[in-house]
């Protein structure tokens, strides 16, 4: 029906806006980490523990958001978390110690984790309704938002204080939430579609029974996808939290050029995700994960160990291209199997990678060096490939 198609089009546009907003706000924060580090006087280890607040808040909230989505629906939870996310991004520049920074980042991380589970749950429902693997397109919007946020952050890093910069992100984010949120709240959340025969997508069939407790095999598969998400989220978190610092500290890049490191990563990830639907339709999910993970290994080794800024930027871009579609595939498959609870479980495990990443890299940087610590991203990308290969016969068919 035309009205139904229009609703689905508006829903896709609104969800895309929230994915982009999430990436924009997050990137705006990460490019100011060096300035906040200087402001607080934190060591690498102390900064790593403070950054733990983002991931800790996200992981704790993700375990609860699946229940909130089932009770209040994914659209309402998305809008509420977006408001909190935009307000909390203004808090880090107001801190002057690593402890205070960690506390406010806990609030920011809670909003970040909640919105990720909520809009991913809504996106999984839309993917099942449309019966096309469009999940990478939503995550492309996140990456595009990250690229724009990092690019603008790099441009204003030398002339605008972190306080004014992040306050501007708050105002911008609330305006986007006002517009996209009104659209989202006017559209009824999608209900699982009934079975229409043997040709129906397996994900929809599983979701039709999402109200029942998943069997043991389904739970194992959700955890498997969560493990793959963990390995790749570790890499994304490392690039966000430590990429700019590596370029500025180890390769003597200017603050603006250092901020370009995350921009290169986000741009490559955006390109990879924009082509993700076509790639998934041609190669299937397992082959896409294997190819992407292998590419990320090569890219991160180059980015971490390169002796020049430009070679490191090239390595960061290759890493972004490789990691682009692994996380969206993992979250979409987990959500197709387990509904909001599946998204919450896989997201919790996935962002557990971010929970592990900041302090692990901080401590390894103190013990060895930051370049050596960043090679752990390549190691976990290789683990994701091995997990995908080992479980290819047990997972949902591509």
mmCIF file of C-alpha atoms in Angstrom:
data_model
loop_
_atom_site.group_PDB
_atom_site.id
_atom_site.type_symbol
_atom_site.label_atom_id
_atom_site.label_comp_id
_atom_site.label_asym_id
_atom_site.label_seq_id
_atom_site.Cartn_x
_atom_site.Cartn_y
_atom_site.Cartn_z
ATOM 1 C CA UNK A 1 0.000 0.000 0.000
ATOM 2 C CA UNK A 2 1.254 3.535 -0.818
ATOM 3 C CA UNK A 3 0.617 4.773 2.735
ATOM 4 C CA UNK A 4 2.545 1.852 4.177
ATOM 5 C CA UNK A 5 5.458 2.450 1.818
ATOM 6 C CA UNK A 6 5.516 6.139 2.772
ATOM 7 C CA UNK A 7 5.637 5.236 6.460
ATOM 8 C CA UNK A 8 8.524 2.837 5.857
ATOM 9 C CA UNK A 9 10.381 5.509 3.878
ATOM 10 C CA UNK A 10 9.909 8.089 6.648
ATOM 11 C CA UNK A 11 10.904 5.523 9.262
ATOM 12 C CA UNK A 12 14.089 4.698 7.401
ATOM 13 C CA UNK A 13 14.912 8.406 7.065
ATOM 14 C CA UNK A 14 14.304 9.111 10.751
ATOM 15 C CA UNK A 15 16.387 6.137 11.880
ATOM 16 C CA UNK A 16 19.149 7.172 9.494
ATOM 17 C CA UNK A 17 19.138 10.640 11.082
ATOM 18 C CA UNK A 18 19.537 9.187 14.569
ATOM 19 C CA UNK A 19 22.367 6.886 13.476
ATOM 20 C CA UNK A 20 24.115 9.907 11.925
ATOM 21 C CA UNK A 21 23.521 12.012 15.035
ATOM 22 C CA UNK A 22 25.028 9.294 17.226
ATOM 23 C CA UNK A 23 28.194 9.182 15.137
ATOM 24 C CA UNK A 24 28.411 12.982 14.898
ATOM 25 C CA UNK A 25 28.174 13.531 18.645
ATOM 26 C CA UNK A 26 30.541 10.684 19.510
ATOM 27 C CA UNK A 27 33.197 11.822 17.018
ATOM 28 C CA UNK A 28 32.927 15.403 18.232
ATOM 29 C CA UNK A 29 33.869 14.132 21.672
ATOM 30 C CA UNK A 30 36.726 11.855 20.656
ATOM 31 C CA UNK A 31 38.626 14.479 18.662
ATOM 32 C CA UNK A 32 38.776 16.628 21.815
ATOM 33 C CA UNK A 33 40.220 13.836 23.979
ATOM 34 C CA UNK A 34 43.804 15.197 23.713
ATOM 35 C CA UNK A 35 42.613 18.623 24.920
ATOM 36 C CA UNK A 36 40.577 17.095 27.753
ATOM 37 C CA UNK A 37 43.585 14.947 28.713
ATOM 38 C CA UNK A 38 45.723 18.075 29.005
ATOM 39 C CA UNK A 39 43.003 19.883 30.940
ATOM 40 C CA UNK A 40 42.696 17.097 33.511
ATOM 41 C CA UNK A 41 46.439 16.349 33.678
ATOM 42 C CA UNK A 42 45.733 12.620 33.416
ATOM 43 C CA UNK A 43 48.365 10.017 32.566
ATOM 44 C CA UNK A 44 47.722 7.474 29.805
ATOM 45 C CA UNK A 45 46.553 4.910 32.380
ATOM 46 C CA UNK A 46 44.332 7.392 34.217
ATOM 47 C CA UNK A 47 42.825 8.578 30.947
ATOM 48 C CA UNK A 48 42.174 4.963 29.973
ATOM 49 C CA UNK A 49 40.306 4.377 33.223
ATOM 50 C CA UNK A 50 38.306 7.584 32.753
ATOM 51 C CA UNK A 51 37.393 6.565 29.213
ATOM 52 C CA UNK A 52 36.203 3.314 30.740
ATOM 53 C CA UNK A 53 33.220 5.346 31.929
ATOM 54 C CA UNK A 54 31.828 5.552 28.392
ATOM 55 C CA UNK A 55 31.998 1.831 27.818
ATOM 56 C CA UNK A 56 30.933 0.891 31.350
ATOM 57 C CA UNK A 57 27.870 3.129 31.140
ATOM 58 C CA UNK A 58 27.034 1.768 27.693
ATOM 59 C CA UNK A 59 27.352 -1.889 28.655
ATOM 60 C CA UNK A 60 25.328 -1.552 31.870
ATOM 61 C CA UNK A 61 22.554 0.344 30.078
ATOM 62 C CA UNK A 62 22.463 -2.095 27.165
ATOM 63 C CA UNK A 63 21.556 -4.931 29.494
ATOM 64 C CA UNK A 64 18.453 -2.966 30.528
ATOM 65 C CA UNK A 65 17.446 -1.297 27.270
ATOM 66 C CA UNK A 66 16.135 -4.488 25.677
ATOM 67 C CA UNK A 67 13.516 -4.655 28.420
ATOM 68 C CA UNK A 68 12.691 -0.962 28.042
ATOM 69 C CA UNK A 69 12.224 -1.435 24.295
ATOM 70 C CA UNK A 70 9.802 -4.323 24.853
ATOM 71 C CA UNK A 71 7.846 -2.265 27.390
ATOM 72 C CA UNK A 72 7.816 1.202 25.824
ATOM 73 C CA UNK A 73 8.820 0.423 22.174
ATOM 74 C CA UNK A 74 12.053 1.210 20.344
ATOM 75 C CA UNK A 75 10.916 4.569 18.967
ATOM 76 C CA UNK A 76 10.233 6.192 22.337
ATOM 77 C CA UNK A 77 13.420 4.841 23.879
ATOM 78 C CA UNK A 78 15.460 6.102 20.904
ATOM 79 C CA UNK A 79 14.172 9.663 21.319
ATOM 80 C CA UNK A 80 14.626 9.701 25.103
ATOM 81 C CA UNK A 81 18.209 8.423 24.867
ATOM 82 C CA UNK A 82 19.001 10.934 22.103
ATOM 83 C CA UNK A 83 18.009 13.831 24.364
ATOM 84 C CA UNK A 84 20.218 12.507 27.190
ATOM 85 C CA UNK A 85 23.104 11.907 24.777
ATOM 86 C CA UNK A 86 23.001 15.492 23.492
ATOM 87 C CA UNK A 87 22.830 16.995 26.970
ATOM 88 C CA UNK A 88 25.619 14.849 28.428
ATOM 89 C CA UNK A 89 28.152 15.649 25.681
ATOM 90 C CA UNK A 90 28.511 19.168 27.136
ATOM 91 C CA UNK A 91 29.783 17.840 30.491
ATOM 92 C CA UNK A 92 33.401 16.599 29.878
ATOM 93 C CA UNK A 93 34.940 20.102 29.410
ATOM 94 C CA UNK A 94 33.587 21.067 32.838
ATOM 95 C CA UNK A 95 35.807 18.505 34.606
ATOM 96 C CA UNK A 96 39.334 19.029 35.928
ATOM 97 C CA UNK A 97 40.313 15.566 37.157
ATOM 98 C CA UNK A 98 40.345 12.058 35.735
ATOM 99 C CA UNK A 99 37.827 10.938 38.377
ATOM 100 C CA UNK A 100 35.315 13.669 37.524
ATOM 101 C CA UNK A 101 35.797 12.964 33.832
ATOM 102 C CA UNK A 102 35.062 9.280 34.390
ATOM 103 C CA UNK A 103 31.831 10.120 36.245
ATOM 104 C CA UNK A 104 30.403 12.360 33.509
ATOM 105 C CA UNK A 105 31.488 9.890 30.841
ATOM 106 C CA UNK A 106 29.472 7.260 32.683
ATOM 107 C CA UNK A 107 26.344 9.354 32.011
ATOM 108 C CA UNK A 108 27.353 9.931 28.402
ATOM 109 C CA UNK A 109 28.044 6.210 27.947
ATOM 110 C CA UNK A 110 24.653 5.267 29.411
ATOM 111 C CA UNK A 111 22.865 7.410 26.828
ATOM 112 C CA UNK A 112 25.136 6.108 24.075
ATOM 113 C CA UNK A 113 24.463 2.480 24.971
ATOM 114 C CA UNK A 114 20.731 2.983 25.284
ATOM 115 C CA UNK A 115 20.267 4.688 21.936
ATOM 116 C CA UNK A 116 22.359 2.041 20.183
ATOM 117 C CA UNK A 117 20.170 -0.824 21.385
ATOM 118 C CA UNK A 118 16.965 1.118 20.703
ATOM 119 C CA UNK A 119 17.616 2.249 17.142
ATOM 120 C CA UNK A 120 19.309 -1.012 16.190
ATOM 121 C CA UNK A 121 16.192 -2.861 17.366
ATOM 122 C CA UNK A 122 14.015 -0.596 15.227
ATOM 123 C CA UNK A 123 16.389 -1.079 12.281
ATOM 124 C CA UNK A 124 16.287 -4.885 12.634
ATOM 125 C CA UNK A 125 12.475 -4.748 12.440
ATOM 126 C CA UNK A 126 12.682 -2.602 9.303
ATOM 127 C CA UNK A 127 15.223 -4.940 7.686
ATOM 128 C CA UNK A 128 12.845 -7.855 8.252
ATOM 129 C CA UNK A 129 9.899 -5.854 6.894
ATOM 130 C CA UNK A 130 11.762 -4.857 3.717
ATOM 131 C CA UNK A 131 13.530 -8.256 3.392
ATOM 132 C CA UNK A 132 16.762 -6.676 2.190
ATOM 133 C CA UNK A 133 20.125 -6.548 4.027
ATOM 134 C CA UNK A 134 20.066 -2.763 4.455
ATOM 135 C CA UNK A 135 21.561 -2.754 7.955
ATOM 136 C CA UNK A 136 24.965 -1.497 6.703
ATOM 137 C CA UNK A 137 23.276 1.624 5.316
ATOM 138 C CA UNK A 138 22.207 2.680 8.814
ATOM 139 C CA UNK A 139 25.703 2.133 10.139
ATOM 140 C CA UNK A 140 27.024 4.047 7.126
ATOM 141 C CA UNK A 141 25.032 7.006 8.421
ATOM 142 C CA UNK A 142 26.721 6.556 11.809
ATOM 143 C CA UNK A 143 30.123 6.547 10.116
ATOM 144 C CA UNK A 144 29.227 9.548 7.956
ATOM 145 C CA UNK A 145 28.143 11.421 11.058
ATOM 146 C CA UNK A 146 31.438 10.433 12.671
ATOM 147 C CA UNK A 147 33.399 11.639 9.678
ATOM 148 C CA UNK A 148 31.635 15.008 9.664
ATOM 149 C CA UNK A 149 31.925 15.349 13.425
ATOM 150 C CA UNK A 150 35.629 14.537 13.390
ATOM 151 C CA UNK A 151 36.262 16.789 10.392
ATOM 152 C CA UNK A 152 34.547 19.769 11.968
ATOM 153 C CA UNK A 153 36.279 19.006 15.251
ATOM 154 C CA UNK A 154 39.642 19.096 13.526
ATOM 155 C CA UNK A 155 38.819 22.423 11.893
ATOM 156 C CA UNK A 156 37.844 24.110 15.153
ATOM 157 C CA UNK A 157 40.385 22.354 17.422
ATOM 158 C CA UNK A 158 42.866 25.213 17.220
ATOM 159 C CA UNK A 159 40.395 28.068 17.531
ATOM 160 C CA UNK A 160 37.441 26.892 19.625
ATOM 161 C CA UNK A 161 37.643 25.698 23.220
ATOM 162 C CA UNK A 162 36.307 22.211 24.047
ATOM 163 C CA UNK A 163 33.568 23.830 26.148
ATOM 164 C CA UNK A 164 32.160 25.879 23.271
ATOM 165 C CA UNK A 165 32.656 23.108 20.741
ATOM 166 C CA UNK A 166 30.803 20.447 22.741
ATOM 167 C CA UNK A 167 28.061 22.888 23.734
ATOM 168 C CA UNK A 168 27.504 23.539 20.023
ATOM 169 C CA UNK A 169 27.141 19.768 19.577
ATOM 170 C CA UNK A 170 24.456 19.772 22.273
ATOM 171 C CA UNK A 171 22.422 22.457 20.519
ATOM 172 C CA UNK A 172 22.798 20.823 17.103
ATOM 173 C CA UNK A 173 21.889 17.406 18.455
ATOM 174 C CA UNK A 174 18.759 18.628 20.209
ATOM 175 C CA UNK A 175 17.560 20.303 17.004
ATOM 176 C CA UNK A 176 18.050 17.070 15.023
ATOM 177 C CA UNK A 177 16.260 15.121 17.759
ATOM 178 C CA UNK A 178 13.329 17.537 17.644
ATOM 179 C CA UNK A 179 12.861 17.054 13.902
ATOM 180 C CA UNK A 180 13.617 13.325 13.536
ATOM 181 C CA UNK A 181 12.002 12.460 16.862
ATOM 182 C CA UNK A 182 8.650 13.909 15.833
ATOM 183 C CA UNK A 183 8.691 11.715 12.726
ATOM 184 C CA UNK A 184 9.703 8.617 14.663
ATOM 185 C CA UNK A 185 7.070 9.052 17.383
ATOM 186 C CA UNK A 186 4.292 9.427 14.801
ATOM 187 C CA UNK A 187 5.019 6.016 13.249
ATOM 188 C CA UNK A 188 3.872 2.855 14.973
ATOM 189 C CA UNK A 189 6.742 0.443 15.734
ATOM 190 C CA UNK A 190 6.807 -2.446 13.299
ATOM 191 C CA UNK A 191 5.392 -5.731 14.523
ATOM 192 C CA UNK A 192 6.973 -9.068 13.542
ATOM 193 C CA UNK A 193 5.470 -10.215 10.237
ATOM 194 C CA UNK A 194 3.616 -13.538 10.118
ATOM 195 C CA UNK A 195 5.038 -16.450 8.170
ATOM 196 C CA UNK A 196 4.230 -16.500 4.464
ATOM 197 C CA UNK A 197 5.628 -19.829 3.385
ATOM 198 C CA UNK A 198 8.934 -21.571 2.980
ATOM 199 C CA UNK A 199 10.465 -18.745 0.990
ATOM 200 C CA UNK A 200 10.124 -16.291 3.896
ATOM 201 C CA UNK A 201 13.344 -14.940 5.338
ATOM 202 C CA UNK A 202 14.435 -17.000 8.320
ATOM 203 C CA UNK A 203 15.028 -13.916 10.391
ATOM 204 C CA UNK A 204 11.358 -12.915 10.161
ATOM 205 C CA UNK A 205 10.245 -16.407 11.073
ATOM 206 C CA UNK A 206 12.430 -16.428 14.142
ATOM 207 C CA UNK A 207 11.251 -12.963 15.173
ATOM 208 C CA UNK A 208 7.666 -14.073 14.875
ATOM 209 C CA UNK A 209 8.393 -16.247 17.881
ATOM 210 C CA UNK A 210 10.492 -13.667 19.661
ATOM 211 C CA UNK A 211 8.103 -13.592 22.572
ATOM 212 C CA UNK A 212 9.096 -17.117 23.503
ATOM 213 C CA UNK A 213 12.282 -17.889 25.364
ATOM 214 C CA UNK A 214 15.017 -18.624 22.781
ATOM 215 C CA UNK A 215 16.276 -22.194 22.717
ATOM 216 C CA UNK A 216 19.838 -23.099 23.596
ATOM 217 C CA UNK A 217 21.057 -23.090 19.987
ATOM 218 C CA UNK A 218 19.613 -19.624 19.389
ATOM 219 C CA UNK A 219 21.263 -18.269 22.535
ATOM 220 C CA UNK A 220 24.593 -19.741 21.443
ATOM 221 C CA UNK A 221 24.276 -18.109 18.041
ATOM 222 C CA UNK A 222 23.435 -14.731 19.571
ATOM 223 C CA UNK A 223 26.514 -14.991 21.802
ATOM 224 C CA UNK A 224 28.616 -15.982 18.765
ATOM 225 C CA UNK A 225 27.536 -12.871 16.893
ATOM 226 C CA UNK A 226 28.178 -10.860 20.040
ATOM 227 C CA UNK A 227 31.729 -12.200 20.208
ATOM 228 C CA UNK A 228 32.347 -11.130 16.614
ATOM 229 C CA UNK A 229 30.916 -7.709 17.460
ATOM 230 C CA UNK A 230 33.207 -7.514 20.511
ATOM 231 C CA UNK A 231 36.330 -8.082 18.448
ATOM 232 C CA UNK A 232 35.435 -5.361 15.961
ATOM 233 C CA UNK A 233 34.029 -2.833 18.462
ATOM 234 C CA UNK A 234 37.387 -3.041 20.229
ATOM 235 C CA UNK A 235 38.957 -1.739 17.021
ATOM 236 C CA UNK A 236 36.431 1.049 16.564
ATOM 237 C CA UNK A 237 36.866 2.134 20.179
ATOM 238 C CA UNK A 238 40.646 2.083 19.871
ATOM 239 C CA UNK A 239 40.559 4.296 16.802
ATOM 240 C CA UNK A 240 38.163 6.704 18.461
ATOM 241 C CA UNK A 241 39.979 6.958 21.788
ATOM 242 C CA UNK A 242 43.625 6.544 20.847
ATOM 243 C CA UNK A 243 44.046 7.206 17.109
ATOM 244 C CA UNK A 244 44.415 10.979 17.377
ATOM 245 C CA UNK A 245 46.719 10.669 20.377
ATOM 246 C CA UNK A 246 48.962 8.197 18.495
ATOM 247 C CA UNK A 247 49.341 10.572 15.553
ATOM 248 C CA UNK A 248 49.979 13.610 17.744
ATOM 249 C CA UNK A 249 52.193 11.967 20.358
ATOM 250 C CA UNK A 250 54.166 9.369 18.377
ATOM 251 C CA UNK A 251 54.286 10.907 14.896
ATOM 252 C CA UNK A 252 54.337 14.627 15.827
ATOM 253 C CA UNK A 253 51.166 15.494 13.923
ATOM 254 C CA UNK A 254 49.446 18.821 14.574
ATOM 255 C CA UNK A 255 46.119 18.694 16.484
ATOM 256 C CA UNK A 256 44.175 19.292 13.273
ATOM 257 C CA UNK A 257 46.042 16.596 11.336
ATOM 258 C CA UNK A 258 45.736 14.204 14.272
ATOM 259 C CA UNK A 259 41.970 14.657 14.206
ATOM 260 C CA UNK A 260 42.078 13.676 10.521
ATOM 261 C CA UNK A 261 43.067 10.154 11.594
ATOM 262 C CA UNK A 262 39.586 9.360 12.808
ATOM 263 C CA UNK A 263 38.136 11.191 9.790
ATOM 264 C CA UNK A 264 40.044 8.865 7.435
ATOM 265 C CA UNK A 265 38.888 5.859 9.401
ATOM 266 C CA UNK A 266 35.274 7.059 9.433
ATOM 267 C CA UNK A 267 35.303 7.979 5.726
ATOM 268 C CA UNK A 268 36.572 4.542 4.720
ATOM 269 C CA UNK A 269 34.051 2.884 7.011
ATOM 270 C CA UNK A 270 31.274 4.980 5.473
ATOM 271 C CA UNK A 271 32.274 3.942 1.949
ATOM 272 C CA UNK A 272 32.443 0.299 3.012
ATOM 273 C CA UNK A 273 29.014 0.436 4.615
ATOM 274 C CA UNK A 274 27.395 2.285 1.725
ATOM 275 C CA UNK A 275 28.402 -0.649 -0.476
ATOM 276 C CA UNK A 276 27.587 -3.170 2.250
ATOM 277 C CA UNK A 277 24.134 -4.169 1.016
ATOM 278 C CA UNK A 278 25.480 -5.015 -2.431
ATOM 279 C CA UNK A 279 28.429 -6.854 -0.905
ATOM 280 C CA UNK A 280 26.197 -8.925 1.366
ATOM 281 C CA UNK A 281 23.838 -9.805 -1.475
ATOM 282 C CA UNK A 282 26.755 -11.022 -3.607
ATOM 283 C CA UNK A 283 29.085 -12.660 -1.089
ATOM 284 C CA UNK A 284 26.885 -13.595 1.845
ATOM 285 C CA UNK A 285 27.520 -12.781 5.482
ATOM 286 C CA UNK A 286 30.327 -15.193 6.330
ATOM 287 C CA UNK A 287 32.482 -14.267 3.325
ATOM 288 C CA UNK A 288 31.908 -10.574 4.029
ATOM 289 C CA UNK A 289 33.061 -10.961 7.638
ATOM 290 C CA UNK A 290 36.144 -12.985 6.654
ATOM 291 C CA UNK A 291 37.216 -10.560 3.920
ATOM 292 C CA UNK A 292 36.615 -7.551 6.127
ATOM 293 C CA UNK A 293 38.477 -8.947 9.113
ATOM 294 C CA UNK A 294 41.487 -9.897 7.010
ATOM 295 C CA UNK A 295 41.612 -6.405 5.494
ATOM 296 C CA UNK A 296 41.383 -4.837 8.961
ATOM 297 C CA UNK A 297 44.350 -6.889 10.192
ATOM 298 C CA UNK A 298 46.570 -5.571 7.385
ATOM 299 C CA UNK A 299 45.305 -2.011 7.803
ATOM 300 C CA UNK A 300 45.795 -1.807 11.554
ATOM 301 C CA UNK A 301 49.310 -3.225 11.448
ATOM 302 C CA UNK A 302 50.134 -0.514 8.922
ATOM 303 C CA UNK A 303 48.444 2.238 10.920
ATOM 304 C CA UNK A 304 50.063 1.290 14.221
ATOM 305 C CA UNK A 305 53.606 0.610 12.997
ATOM 306 C CA UNK A 306 54.020 3.068 10.108
ATOM 307 C CA UNK A 307 56.898 5.562 10.593
ATOM 308 C CA UNK A 308 55.095 8.515 8.982
ATOM 309 C CA UNK A 309 51.788 10.297 9.511
ATOM 310 C CA UNK A 310 50.568 9.760 5.949
ATOM 311 C CA UNK A 311 51.293 6.035 6.002
ATOM 312 C CA UNK A 312 49.474 5.759 9.330
ATOM 313 C CA UNK A 313 46.474 7.625 7.906
ATOM 314 C CA UNK A 314 46.421 5.170 4.989
ATOM 315 C CA UNK A 315 46.490 2.268 7.435
ATOM 316 C CA UNK A 316 43.624 3.768 9.445
ATOM 317 C CA UNK A 317 41.569 4.070 6.249
ATOM 318 C CA UNK A 318 42.188 0.434 5.309
ATOM 319 C CA UNK A 319 41.205 -0.583 8.832
ATOM 320 C CA UNK A 320 37.924 1.306 8.523
ATOM 321 C CA UNK A 321 37.196 -0.336 5.197
ATOM 322 C CA UNK A 322 37.816 -3.774 6.675
ATOM 323 C CA UNK A 323 35.760 -3.314 9.838
ATOM 324 C CA UNK A 324 32.901 -1.550 8.025
ATOM 325 C CA UNK A 325 30.321 -4.307 7.715
ATOM 326 C CA UNK A 326 31.297 -6.788 10.425
ATOM 327 C CA UNK A 327 29.540 -5.088 13.335
ATOM 328 C CA UNK A 328 26.290 -4.360 11.417
ATOM 329 C CA UNK A 329 26.108 -7.986 10.251
ATOM 330 C CA UNK A 330 26.649 -9.287 13.779
ATOM 331 C CA UNK A 331 23.998 -7.022 15.339
ATOM 332 C CA UNK A 332 21.457 -7.650 12.574
ATOM 333 C CA UNK A 333 21.796 -11.433 12.848
ATOM 334 C CA UNK A 334 21.550 -11.353 16.636
ATOM 335 C CA UNK A 335 18.482 -9.121 16.465
ATOM 336 C CA UNK A 336 16.849 -11.287 13.813
ATOM 337 C CA UNK A 337 17.252 -14.288 16.079
ATOM 338 C CA UNK A 338 16.447 -12.779 19.461
ATOM 339 C CA UNK A 339 14.593 -9.503 18.861
ATOM 340 C CA UNK A 340 15.428 -6.593 21.214
ATOM 341 C CA UNK A 341 16.988 -9.039 23.681
ATOM 342 C CA UNK A 342 19.240 -10.384 20.936
ATOM 343 C CA UNK A 343 20.312 -6.860 19.993
ATOM 344 C CA UNK A 344 20.930 -6.073 23.667
ATOM 345 C CA UNK A 345 22.989 -9.230 24.221
ATOM 346 C CA UNK A 346 25.137 -8.782 21.111
ATOM 347 C CA UNK A 347 25.503 -5.046 21.753
ATOM 348 C CA UNK A 348 26.536 -5.675 25.351
ATOM 349 C CA UNK A 349 29.191 -8.127 24.224
ATOM 350 C CA UNK A 350 30.166 -5.863 21.334
ATOM 351 C CA UNK A 351 30.598 -2.784 23.461
ATOM 352 C CA UNK A 352 32.367 -4.996 25.959
ATOM 353 C CA UNK A 353 35.122 -4.613 23.382
ATOM 354 C CA UNK A 354 35.034 -0.889 24.033
ATOM 355 C CA UNK A 355 34.905 -1.635 27.761
ATOM 356 C CA UNK A 356 38.069 -3.709 27.399
ATOM 357 C CA UNK A 357 39.793 -1.496 24.850
ATOM 358 C CA UNK A 358 40.454 1.874 26.547
ATOM 359 C CA UNK A 359 42.087 0.585 29.750
ATOM 360 C CA UNK A 360 43.825 -2.319 27.982
ATOM 361 C CA UNK A 361 45.443 -0.043 25.414
ATOM 362 C CA UNK A 362 46.258 2.546 28.082
ATOM 363 C CA UNK A 363 48.069 0.016 30.254
ATOM 364 C CA UNK A 364 49.826 -1.585 27.286
ATOM 365 C CA UNK A 365 50.915 1.898 26.160
ATOM 366 C CA UNK A 366 52.493 2.481 29.577
ATOM 367 C CA UNK A 367 54.142 -0.957 29.639
ATOM 368 C CA UNK A 368 55.336 -1.016 26.020
ATOM 369 C CA UNK A 369 54.304 1.813 23.672
ATOM 370 C CA UNK A 370 51.095 3.123 22.128
ATOM 371 C CA UNK A 371 51.948 1.757 18.635
ATOM 372 C CA UNK A 372 52.531 -1.714 20.111
ATOM 373 C CA UNK A 373 49.269 -1.477 22.061
ATOM 374 C CA UNK A 374 47.321 -0.592 18.906
ATOM 375 C CA UNK A 375 48.442 -3.822 17.216
ATOM 376 C CA UNK A 376 46.013 -5.607 19.558
ATOM 377 C CA UNK A 377 43.266 -4.321 17.245
ATOM 378 C CA UNK A 378 44.729 -6.457 14.446
ATOM 379 C CA UNK A 379 44.882 -9.469 16.766
ATOM 380 C CA UNK A 380 41.186 -9.246 17.651
ATOM 381 C CA UNK A 381 40.189 -8.666 14.025
ATOM 382 C CA UNK A 382 41.934 -11.961 13.256
ATOM 383 C CA UNK A 383 39.995 -13.612 16.100
ATOM 384 C CA UNK A 384 36.711 -12.381 14.538
ATOM 385 C CA UNK A 385 37.716 -14.024 11.255
ATOM 386 C CA UNK A 386 38.516 -17.308 12.993
ATOM 387 C CA UNK A 387 35.207 -17.297 14.875
ATOM 388 C CA UNK A 388 33.256 -16.607 11.674
ATOM 389 C CA UNK A 389 35.022 -19.431 9.832
ATOM 390 C CA UNK A 390 34.683 -21.890 12.716
ATOM 391 C CA UNK A 391 30.936 -21.293 13.062
ATOM 392 C CA UNK A 392 29.990 -20.828 9.407
ATOM 393 C CA UNK A 393 27.984 -24.087 9.313
ATOM 394 C CA UNK A 394 26.219 -23.410 12.577
ATOM 395 C CA UNK A 395 25.046 -19.863 11.877
ATOM 396 C CA UNK A 396 22.004 -18.669 10.025
ATOM 397 C CA UNK A 397 22.384 -19.166 6.277
ATOM 398 C CA UNK A 398 23.397 -16.111 4.310
#
